[in-house]
Structure formats: C-alpha cells, structure tokens
Short mmCIF file of N, CA and C in Angstrom, two decimals:
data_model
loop_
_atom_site.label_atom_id
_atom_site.label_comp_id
_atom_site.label_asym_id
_atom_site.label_seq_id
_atom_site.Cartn_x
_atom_site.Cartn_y
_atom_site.Cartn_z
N UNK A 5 52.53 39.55 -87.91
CA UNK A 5 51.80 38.50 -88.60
C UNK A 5 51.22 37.52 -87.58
N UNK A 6 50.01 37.10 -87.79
CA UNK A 6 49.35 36.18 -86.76
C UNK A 6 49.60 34.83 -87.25
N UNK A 7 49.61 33.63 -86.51
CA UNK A 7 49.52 32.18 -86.85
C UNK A 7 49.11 31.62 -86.04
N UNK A 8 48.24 30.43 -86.23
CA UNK A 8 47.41 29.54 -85.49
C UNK A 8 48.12 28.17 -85.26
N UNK A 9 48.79 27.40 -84.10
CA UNK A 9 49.63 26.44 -84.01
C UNK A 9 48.37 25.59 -83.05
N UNK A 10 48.15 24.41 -83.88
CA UNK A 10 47.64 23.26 -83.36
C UNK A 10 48.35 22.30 -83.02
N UNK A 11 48.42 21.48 -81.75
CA UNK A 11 48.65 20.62 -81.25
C UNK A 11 47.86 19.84 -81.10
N UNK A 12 47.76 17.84 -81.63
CA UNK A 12 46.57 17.67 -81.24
C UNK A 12 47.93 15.82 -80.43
N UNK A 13 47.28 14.98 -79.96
CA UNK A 13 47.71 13.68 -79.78
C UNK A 13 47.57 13.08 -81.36
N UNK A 14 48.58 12.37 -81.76
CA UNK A 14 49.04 11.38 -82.42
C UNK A 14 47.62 10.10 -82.32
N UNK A 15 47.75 9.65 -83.58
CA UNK A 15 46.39 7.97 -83.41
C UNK A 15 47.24 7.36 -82.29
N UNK A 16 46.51 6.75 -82.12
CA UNK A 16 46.86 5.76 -81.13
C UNK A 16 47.47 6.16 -79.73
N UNK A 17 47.14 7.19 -79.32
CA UNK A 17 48.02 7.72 -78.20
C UNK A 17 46.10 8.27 -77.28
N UNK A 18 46.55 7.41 -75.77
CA UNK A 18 45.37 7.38 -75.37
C UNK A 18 44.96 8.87 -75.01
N UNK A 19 43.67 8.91 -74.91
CA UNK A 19 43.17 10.38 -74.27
C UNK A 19 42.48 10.68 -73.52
N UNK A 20 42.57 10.48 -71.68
CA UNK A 20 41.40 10.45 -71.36
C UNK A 20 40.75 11.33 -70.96
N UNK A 21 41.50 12.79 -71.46
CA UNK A 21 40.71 13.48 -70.87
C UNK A 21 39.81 13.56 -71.88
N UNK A 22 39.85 13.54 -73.24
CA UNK A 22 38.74 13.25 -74.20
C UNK A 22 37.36 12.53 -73.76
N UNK A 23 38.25 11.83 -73.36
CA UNK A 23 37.24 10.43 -72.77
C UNK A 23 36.34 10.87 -71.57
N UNK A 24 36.72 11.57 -70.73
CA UNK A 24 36.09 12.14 -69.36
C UNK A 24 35.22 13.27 -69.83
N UNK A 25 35.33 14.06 -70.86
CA UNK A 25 34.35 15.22 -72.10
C UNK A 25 33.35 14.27 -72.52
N UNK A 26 33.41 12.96 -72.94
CA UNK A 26 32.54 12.10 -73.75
C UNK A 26 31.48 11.79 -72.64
N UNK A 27 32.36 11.06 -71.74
CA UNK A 27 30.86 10.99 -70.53
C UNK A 27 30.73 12.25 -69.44
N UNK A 28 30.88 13.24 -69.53
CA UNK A 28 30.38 14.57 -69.00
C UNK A 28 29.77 14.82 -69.90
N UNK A 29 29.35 14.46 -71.38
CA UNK A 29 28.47 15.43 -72.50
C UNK A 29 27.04 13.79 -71.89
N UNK A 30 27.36 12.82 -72.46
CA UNK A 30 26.69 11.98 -72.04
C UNK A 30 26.04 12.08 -70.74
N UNK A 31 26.46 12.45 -69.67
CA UNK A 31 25.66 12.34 -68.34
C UNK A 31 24.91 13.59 -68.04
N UNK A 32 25.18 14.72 -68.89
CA UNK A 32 24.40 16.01 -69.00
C UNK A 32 23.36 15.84 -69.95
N UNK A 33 22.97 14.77 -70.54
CA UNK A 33 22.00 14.58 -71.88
C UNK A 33 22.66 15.01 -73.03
N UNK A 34 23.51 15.59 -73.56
CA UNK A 34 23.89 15.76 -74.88
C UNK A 34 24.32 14.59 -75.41
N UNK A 35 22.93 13.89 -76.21
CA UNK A 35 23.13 12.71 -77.04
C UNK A 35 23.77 13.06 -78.17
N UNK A 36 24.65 12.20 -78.91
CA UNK A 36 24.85 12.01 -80.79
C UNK A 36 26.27 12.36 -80.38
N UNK A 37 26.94 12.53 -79.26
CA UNK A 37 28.45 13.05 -79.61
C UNK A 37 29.05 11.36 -79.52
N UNK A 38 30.37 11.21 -80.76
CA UNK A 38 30.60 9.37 -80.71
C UNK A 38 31.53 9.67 -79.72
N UNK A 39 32.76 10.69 -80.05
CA UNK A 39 33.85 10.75 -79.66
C UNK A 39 34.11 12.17 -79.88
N UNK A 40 35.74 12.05 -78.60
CA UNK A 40 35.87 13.59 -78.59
C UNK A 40 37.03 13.42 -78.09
N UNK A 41 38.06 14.05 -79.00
CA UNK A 41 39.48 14.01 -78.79
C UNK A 41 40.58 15.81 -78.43
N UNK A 42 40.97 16.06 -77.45
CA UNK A 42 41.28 17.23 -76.77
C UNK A 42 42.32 17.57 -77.23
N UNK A 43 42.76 18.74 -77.79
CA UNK A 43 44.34 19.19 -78.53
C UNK A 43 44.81 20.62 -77.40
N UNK A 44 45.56 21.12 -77.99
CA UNK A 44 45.56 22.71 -77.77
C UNK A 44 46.20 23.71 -78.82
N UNK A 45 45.72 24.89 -78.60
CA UNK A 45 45.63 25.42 -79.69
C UNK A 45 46.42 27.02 -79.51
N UNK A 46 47.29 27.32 -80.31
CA UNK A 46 47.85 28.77 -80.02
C UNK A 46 47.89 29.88 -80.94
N UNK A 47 47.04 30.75 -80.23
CA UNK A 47 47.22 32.05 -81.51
C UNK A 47 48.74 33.14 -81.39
N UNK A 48 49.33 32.53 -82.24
CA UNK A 48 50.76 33.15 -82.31
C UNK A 48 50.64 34.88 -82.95
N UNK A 49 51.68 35.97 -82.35
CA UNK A 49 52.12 37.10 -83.01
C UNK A 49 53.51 36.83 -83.03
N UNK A 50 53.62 36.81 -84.41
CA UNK A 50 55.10 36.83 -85.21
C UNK A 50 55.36 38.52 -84.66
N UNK A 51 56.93 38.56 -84.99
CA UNK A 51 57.30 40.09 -85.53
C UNK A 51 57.85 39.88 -86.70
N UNK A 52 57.23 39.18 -87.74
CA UNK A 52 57.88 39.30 -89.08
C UNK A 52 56.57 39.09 -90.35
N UNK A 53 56.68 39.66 -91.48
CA UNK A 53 55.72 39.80 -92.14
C UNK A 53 56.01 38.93 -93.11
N UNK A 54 57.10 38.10 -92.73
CA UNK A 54 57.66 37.09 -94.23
C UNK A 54 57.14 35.45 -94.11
N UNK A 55 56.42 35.26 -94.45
CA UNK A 55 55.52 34.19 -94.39
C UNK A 55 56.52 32.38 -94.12
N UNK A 56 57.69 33.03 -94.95
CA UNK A 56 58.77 31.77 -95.05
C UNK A 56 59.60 31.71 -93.86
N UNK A 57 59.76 33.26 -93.16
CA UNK A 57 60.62 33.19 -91.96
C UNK A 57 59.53 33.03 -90.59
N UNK A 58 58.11 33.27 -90.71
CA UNK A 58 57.69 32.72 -89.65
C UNK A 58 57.05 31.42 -89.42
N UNK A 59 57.12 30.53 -90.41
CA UNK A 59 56.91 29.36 -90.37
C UNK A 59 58.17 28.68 -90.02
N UNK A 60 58.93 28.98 -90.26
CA UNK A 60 60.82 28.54 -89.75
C UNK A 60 60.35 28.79 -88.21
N UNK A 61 60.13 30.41 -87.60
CA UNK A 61 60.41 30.19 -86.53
C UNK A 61 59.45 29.59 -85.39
N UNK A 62 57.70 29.31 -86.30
CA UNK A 62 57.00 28.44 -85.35
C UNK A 62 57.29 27.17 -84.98
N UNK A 63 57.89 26.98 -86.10
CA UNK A 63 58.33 24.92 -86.40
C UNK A 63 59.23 25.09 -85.29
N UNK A 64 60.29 25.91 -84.94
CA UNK A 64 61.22 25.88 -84.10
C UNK A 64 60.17 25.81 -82.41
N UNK A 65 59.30 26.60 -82.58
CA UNK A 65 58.82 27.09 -81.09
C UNK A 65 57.99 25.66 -80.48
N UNK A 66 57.66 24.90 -82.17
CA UNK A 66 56.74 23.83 -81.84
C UNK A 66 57.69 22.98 -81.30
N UNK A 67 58.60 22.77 -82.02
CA UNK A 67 59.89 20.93 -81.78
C UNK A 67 60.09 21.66 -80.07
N UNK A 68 60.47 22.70 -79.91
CA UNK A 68 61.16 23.10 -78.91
C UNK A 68 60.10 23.00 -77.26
N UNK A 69 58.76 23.34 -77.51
CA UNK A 69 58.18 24.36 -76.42
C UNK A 69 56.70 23.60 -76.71
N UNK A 70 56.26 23.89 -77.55
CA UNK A 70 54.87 24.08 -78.03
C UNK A 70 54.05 22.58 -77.82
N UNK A 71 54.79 21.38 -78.71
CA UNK A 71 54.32 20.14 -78.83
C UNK A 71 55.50 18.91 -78.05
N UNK A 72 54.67 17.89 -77.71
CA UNK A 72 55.68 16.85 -77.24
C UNK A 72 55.72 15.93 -78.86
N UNK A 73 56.77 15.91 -79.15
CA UNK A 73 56.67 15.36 -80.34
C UNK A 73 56.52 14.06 -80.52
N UNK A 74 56.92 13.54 -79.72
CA UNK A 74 56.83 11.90 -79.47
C UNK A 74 55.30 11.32 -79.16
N UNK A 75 54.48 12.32 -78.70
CA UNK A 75 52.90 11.17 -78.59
C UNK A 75 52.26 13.19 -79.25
N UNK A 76 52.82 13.98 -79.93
CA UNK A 76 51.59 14.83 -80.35
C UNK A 76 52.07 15.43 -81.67
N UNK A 77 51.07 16.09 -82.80
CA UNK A 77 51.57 16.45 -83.85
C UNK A 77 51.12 17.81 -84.03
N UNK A 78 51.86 18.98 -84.94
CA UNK A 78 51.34 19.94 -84.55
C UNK A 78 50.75 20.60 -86.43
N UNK A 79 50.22 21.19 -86.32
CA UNK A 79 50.12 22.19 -87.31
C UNK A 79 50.30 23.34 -87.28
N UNK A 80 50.93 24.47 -88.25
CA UNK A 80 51.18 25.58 -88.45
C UNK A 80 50.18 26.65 -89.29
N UNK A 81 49.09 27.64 -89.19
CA UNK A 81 48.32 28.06 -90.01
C UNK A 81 48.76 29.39 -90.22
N UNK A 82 49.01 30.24 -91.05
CA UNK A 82 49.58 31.04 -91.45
C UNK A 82 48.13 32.34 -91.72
N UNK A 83 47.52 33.40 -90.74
CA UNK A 83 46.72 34.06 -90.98
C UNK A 83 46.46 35.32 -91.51
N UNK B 18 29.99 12.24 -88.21
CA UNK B 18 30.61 13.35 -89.10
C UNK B 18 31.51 13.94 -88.05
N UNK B 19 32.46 14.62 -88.61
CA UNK B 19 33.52 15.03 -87.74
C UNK B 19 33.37 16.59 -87.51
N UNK B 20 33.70 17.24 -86.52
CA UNK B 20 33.85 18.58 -86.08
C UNK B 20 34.92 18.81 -85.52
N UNK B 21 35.28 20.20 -85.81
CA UNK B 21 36.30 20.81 -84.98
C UNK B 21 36.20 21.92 -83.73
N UNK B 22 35.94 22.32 -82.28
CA UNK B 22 35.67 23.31 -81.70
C UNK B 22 36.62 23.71 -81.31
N UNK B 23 36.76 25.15 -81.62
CA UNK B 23 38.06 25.73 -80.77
C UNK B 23 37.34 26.57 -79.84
N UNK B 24 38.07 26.57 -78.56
CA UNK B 24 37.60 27.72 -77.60
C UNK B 24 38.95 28.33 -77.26
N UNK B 25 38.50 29.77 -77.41
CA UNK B 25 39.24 31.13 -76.79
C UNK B 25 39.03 31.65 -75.77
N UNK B 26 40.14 32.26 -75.57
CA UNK B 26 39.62 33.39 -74.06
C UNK B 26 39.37 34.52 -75.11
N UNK B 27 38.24 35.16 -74.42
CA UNK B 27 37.84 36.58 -74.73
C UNK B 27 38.65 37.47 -75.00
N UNK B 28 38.84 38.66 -75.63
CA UNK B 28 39.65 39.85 -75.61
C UNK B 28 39.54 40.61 -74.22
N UNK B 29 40.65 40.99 -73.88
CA UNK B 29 40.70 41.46 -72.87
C UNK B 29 40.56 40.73 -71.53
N UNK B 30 40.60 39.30 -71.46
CA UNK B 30 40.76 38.68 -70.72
C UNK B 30 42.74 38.24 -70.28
N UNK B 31 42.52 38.30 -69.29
CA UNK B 31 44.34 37.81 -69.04
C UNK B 31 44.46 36.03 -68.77
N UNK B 32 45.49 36.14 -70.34
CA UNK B 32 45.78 34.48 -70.53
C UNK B 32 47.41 34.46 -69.95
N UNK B 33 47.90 34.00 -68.24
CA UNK B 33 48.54 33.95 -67.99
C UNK B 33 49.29 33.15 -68.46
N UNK B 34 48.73 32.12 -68.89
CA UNK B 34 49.42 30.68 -69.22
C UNK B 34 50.22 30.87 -70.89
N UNK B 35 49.37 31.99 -71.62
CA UNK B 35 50.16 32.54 -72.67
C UNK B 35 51.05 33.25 -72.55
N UNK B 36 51.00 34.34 -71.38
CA UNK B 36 52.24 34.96 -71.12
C UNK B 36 53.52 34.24 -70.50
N UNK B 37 53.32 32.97 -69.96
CA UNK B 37 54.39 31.90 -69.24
C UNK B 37 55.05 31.31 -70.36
N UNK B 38 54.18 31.08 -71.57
CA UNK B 38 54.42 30.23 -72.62
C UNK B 38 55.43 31.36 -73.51
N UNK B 39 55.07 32.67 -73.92
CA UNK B 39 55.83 33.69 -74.05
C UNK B 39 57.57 33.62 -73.95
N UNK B 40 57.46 34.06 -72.40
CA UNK B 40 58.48 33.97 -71.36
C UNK B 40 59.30 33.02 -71.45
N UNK B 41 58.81 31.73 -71.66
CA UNK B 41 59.60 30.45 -71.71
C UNK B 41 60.22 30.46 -73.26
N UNK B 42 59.78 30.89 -74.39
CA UNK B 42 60.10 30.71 -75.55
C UNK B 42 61.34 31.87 -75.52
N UNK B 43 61.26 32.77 -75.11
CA UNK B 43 62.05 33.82 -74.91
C UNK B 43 63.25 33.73 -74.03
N UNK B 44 63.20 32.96 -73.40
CA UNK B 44 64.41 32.12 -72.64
C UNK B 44 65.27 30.96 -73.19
N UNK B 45 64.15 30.29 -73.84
CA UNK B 45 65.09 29.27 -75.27
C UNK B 45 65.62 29.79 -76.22
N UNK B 46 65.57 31.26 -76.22
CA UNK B 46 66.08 31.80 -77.12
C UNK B 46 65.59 31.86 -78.91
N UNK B 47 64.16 31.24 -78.37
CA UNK B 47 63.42 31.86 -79.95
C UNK B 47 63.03 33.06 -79.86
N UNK B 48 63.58 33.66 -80.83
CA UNK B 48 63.17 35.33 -81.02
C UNK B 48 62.47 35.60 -81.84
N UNK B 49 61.81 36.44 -81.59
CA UNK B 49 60.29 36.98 -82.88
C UNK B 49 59.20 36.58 -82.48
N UNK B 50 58.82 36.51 -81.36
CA UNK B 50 57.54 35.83 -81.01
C UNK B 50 57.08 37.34 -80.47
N UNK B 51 55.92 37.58 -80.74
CA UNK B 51 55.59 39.37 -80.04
C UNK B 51 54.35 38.60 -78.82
N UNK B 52 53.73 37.91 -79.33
CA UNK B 52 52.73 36.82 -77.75
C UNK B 52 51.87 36.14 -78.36
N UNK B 53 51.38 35.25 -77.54
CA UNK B 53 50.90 33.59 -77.37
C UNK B 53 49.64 34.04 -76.60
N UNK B 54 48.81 33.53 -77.07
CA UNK B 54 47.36 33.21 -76.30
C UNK B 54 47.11 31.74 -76.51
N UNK B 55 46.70 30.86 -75.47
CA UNK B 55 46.62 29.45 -75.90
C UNK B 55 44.94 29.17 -75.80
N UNK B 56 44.44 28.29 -76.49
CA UNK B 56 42.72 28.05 -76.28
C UNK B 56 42.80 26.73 -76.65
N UNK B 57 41.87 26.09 -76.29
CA UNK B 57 41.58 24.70 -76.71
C UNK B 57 40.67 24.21 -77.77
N UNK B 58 41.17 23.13 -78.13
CA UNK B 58 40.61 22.68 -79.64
C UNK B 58 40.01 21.37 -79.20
N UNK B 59 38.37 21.13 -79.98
CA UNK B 59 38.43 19.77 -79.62
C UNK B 59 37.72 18.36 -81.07
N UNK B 60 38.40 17.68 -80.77
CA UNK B 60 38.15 17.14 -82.82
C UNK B 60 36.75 16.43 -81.76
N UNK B 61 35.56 16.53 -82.65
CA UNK B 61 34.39 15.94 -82.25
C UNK B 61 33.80 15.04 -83.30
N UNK B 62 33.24 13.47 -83.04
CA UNK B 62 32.97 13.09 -83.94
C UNK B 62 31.11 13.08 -83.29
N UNK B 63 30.15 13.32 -84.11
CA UNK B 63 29.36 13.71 -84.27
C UNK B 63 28.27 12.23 -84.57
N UNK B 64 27.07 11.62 -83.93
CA UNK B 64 26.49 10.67 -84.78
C UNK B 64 24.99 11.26 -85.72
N UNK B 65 25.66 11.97 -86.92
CA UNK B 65 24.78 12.45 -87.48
C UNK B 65 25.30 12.95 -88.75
N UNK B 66 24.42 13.06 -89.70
CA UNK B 66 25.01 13.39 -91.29
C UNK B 66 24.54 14.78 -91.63
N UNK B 67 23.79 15.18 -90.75
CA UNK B 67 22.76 16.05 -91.26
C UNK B 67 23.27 17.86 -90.27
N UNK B 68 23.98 18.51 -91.36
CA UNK B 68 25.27 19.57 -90.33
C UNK B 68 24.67 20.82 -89.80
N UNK B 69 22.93 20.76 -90.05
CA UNK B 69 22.04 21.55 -88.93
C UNK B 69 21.92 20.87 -87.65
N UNK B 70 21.87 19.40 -87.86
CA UNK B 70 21.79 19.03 -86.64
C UNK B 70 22.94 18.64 -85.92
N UNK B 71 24.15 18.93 -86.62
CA UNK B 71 25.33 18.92 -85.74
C UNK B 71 25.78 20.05 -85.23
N UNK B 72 25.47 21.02 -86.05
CA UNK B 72 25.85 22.33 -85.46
C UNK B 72 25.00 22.56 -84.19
N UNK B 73 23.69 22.03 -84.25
CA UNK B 73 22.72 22.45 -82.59
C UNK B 73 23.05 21.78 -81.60
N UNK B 74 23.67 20.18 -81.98
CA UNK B 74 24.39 19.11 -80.68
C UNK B 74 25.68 20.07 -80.49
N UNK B 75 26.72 20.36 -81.43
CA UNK B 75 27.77 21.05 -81.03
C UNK B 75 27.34 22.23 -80.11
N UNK B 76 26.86 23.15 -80.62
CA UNK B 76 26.52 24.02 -79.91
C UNK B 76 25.91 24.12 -78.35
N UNK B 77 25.24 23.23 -77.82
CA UNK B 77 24.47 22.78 -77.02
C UNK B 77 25.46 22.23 -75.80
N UNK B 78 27.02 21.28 -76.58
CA UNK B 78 27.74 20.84 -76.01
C UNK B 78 28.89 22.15 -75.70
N UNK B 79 29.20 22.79 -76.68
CA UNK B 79 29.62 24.53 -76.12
C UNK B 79 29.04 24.83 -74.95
N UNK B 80 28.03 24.98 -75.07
CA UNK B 80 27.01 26.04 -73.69
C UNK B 80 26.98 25.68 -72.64
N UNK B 81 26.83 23.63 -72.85
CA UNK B 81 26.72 23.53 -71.56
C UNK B 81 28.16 22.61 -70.94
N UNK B 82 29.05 22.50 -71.64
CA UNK B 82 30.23 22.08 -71.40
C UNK B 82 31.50 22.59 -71.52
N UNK B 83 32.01 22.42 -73.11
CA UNK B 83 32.95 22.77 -73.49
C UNK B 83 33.86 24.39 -73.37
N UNK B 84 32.76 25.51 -73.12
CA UNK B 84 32.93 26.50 -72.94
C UNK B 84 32.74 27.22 -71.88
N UNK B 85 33.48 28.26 -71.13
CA UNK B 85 32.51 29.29 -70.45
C UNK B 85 32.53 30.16 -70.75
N UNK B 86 31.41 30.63 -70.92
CA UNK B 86 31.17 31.50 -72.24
C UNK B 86 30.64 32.98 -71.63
N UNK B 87 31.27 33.24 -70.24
CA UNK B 87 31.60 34.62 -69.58
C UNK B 87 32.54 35.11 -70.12
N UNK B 88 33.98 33.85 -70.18
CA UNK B 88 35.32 34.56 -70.16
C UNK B 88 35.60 34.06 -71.87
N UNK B 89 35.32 33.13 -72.57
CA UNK B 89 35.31 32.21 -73.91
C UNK B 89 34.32 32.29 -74.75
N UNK B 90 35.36 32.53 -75.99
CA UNK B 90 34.28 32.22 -77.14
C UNK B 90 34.32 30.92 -77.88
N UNK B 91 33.55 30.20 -78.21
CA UNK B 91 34.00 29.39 -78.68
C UNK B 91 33.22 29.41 -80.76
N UNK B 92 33.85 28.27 -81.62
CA UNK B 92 33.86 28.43 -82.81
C UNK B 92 33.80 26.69 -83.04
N UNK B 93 32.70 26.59 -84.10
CA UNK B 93 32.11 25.29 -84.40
C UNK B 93 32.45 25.25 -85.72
N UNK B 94 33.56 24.24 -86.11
CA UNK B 94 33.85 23.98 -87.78
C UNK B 94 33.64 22.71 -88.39
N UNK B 95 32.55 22.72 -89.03
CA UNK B 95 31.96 21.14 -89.72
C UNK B 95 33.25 20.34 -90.68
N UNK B 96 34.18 19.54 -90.56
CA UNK B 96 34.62 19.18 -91.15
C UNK B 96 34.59 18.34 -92.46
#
C-alpha cells in the first residue's frame, strides 16, 4: 500500500529557506508569487494492505523519524 | 490564492536520502515500511485570483526554480 506523509512547519515557526525561494523567484523576474513556505514530503510503501494498520504505523514513523514535532506538523494520505 | 507544488525525483533515479531514511526507520524498529522516497512540497501563495494565470506563474517558477526537471517532476495543485 502506498502513502503520502507531509511534513510542513507549524504557523508561526520562521522559514527562511521559504524566504530565500521568495527572493530567488523575485530576482529571476517571476512576479505575483506573495509567499512561499518549504515542507517535505514522503512517498511511503507500506507492507500491509489494511488501511487502519498503516496509518498506526506511519503516525509511529512520523512522532519517531519523519517530523520534528515541536516546530512541524505532519499529514498522513492514504493512496 | 494559495498553491501547493510537490517535486519528485524521477523513476529510476537513486533517492539516497530515502534509502538512509529507510535504514534509520528500520533500526528504530518500525517494521513494515517496504521504502521511502522523499520530494519536496512547497505551499505557494499566489497574487492572483485568476487559476490560468496561476498555474503559468507556478509553472514558470517550476522551470526556472523550484525544479530540475532532468532528474524531477514536479506537480502544481490550485488550492
């Protein structure tokens, strides 16, 4: 089974590498972008086809490995 | 208006940093993970209402930034 685990920063938790994307799009001419905030993103292979036991064991991979929980939040997508 | 871009590595490209991420989960002793490819996500806020013309600034900011689009694909989602 495949799953998509997003990590992105929490509000209020600064970003500069966002910030360093905003004026690299800006100093290349790509006008209209306001803001741009940087996550990361993982395409997971389960070995289980049970939708309830691999969301148990991403949540585990996220608290554990995946996300800093304290300045980032993650999501789980089930594909 | 808000956007979402994710960029991937290509198929058949080697994502070491997924296989480390792998390895490490497999040492904490989460089991069931078969592998990890990691890509980056980026939340974009957009100054425009109009989602032809965000999709051509997004895109534009893909080609000539956000992506390299030898080894990456990347994916533009209008939120």
């Amino acid at each position: 089974m495949k799953a998509r685990v997003t990590v992105t920063l929490k509000n209020g938790v600064l970003d500069p590498q966002g910030k360093a994307i905003e004026g690299a799009l800006r100093s290349l001419g790509v006008e209209g972008v306001e803001s741009v905030r940087q996550g990361k993103m993982f395409e997971v292979e389960v070995a289980t086809s049970d939708p309830e036991r691999a969301q148990t064991l991403l949540k585990e991979a996220c608290e554990r490995l995946l996300a800093n929980t304290v300045v980032e939040n993650y999501s789980i997508e089930l594909l």
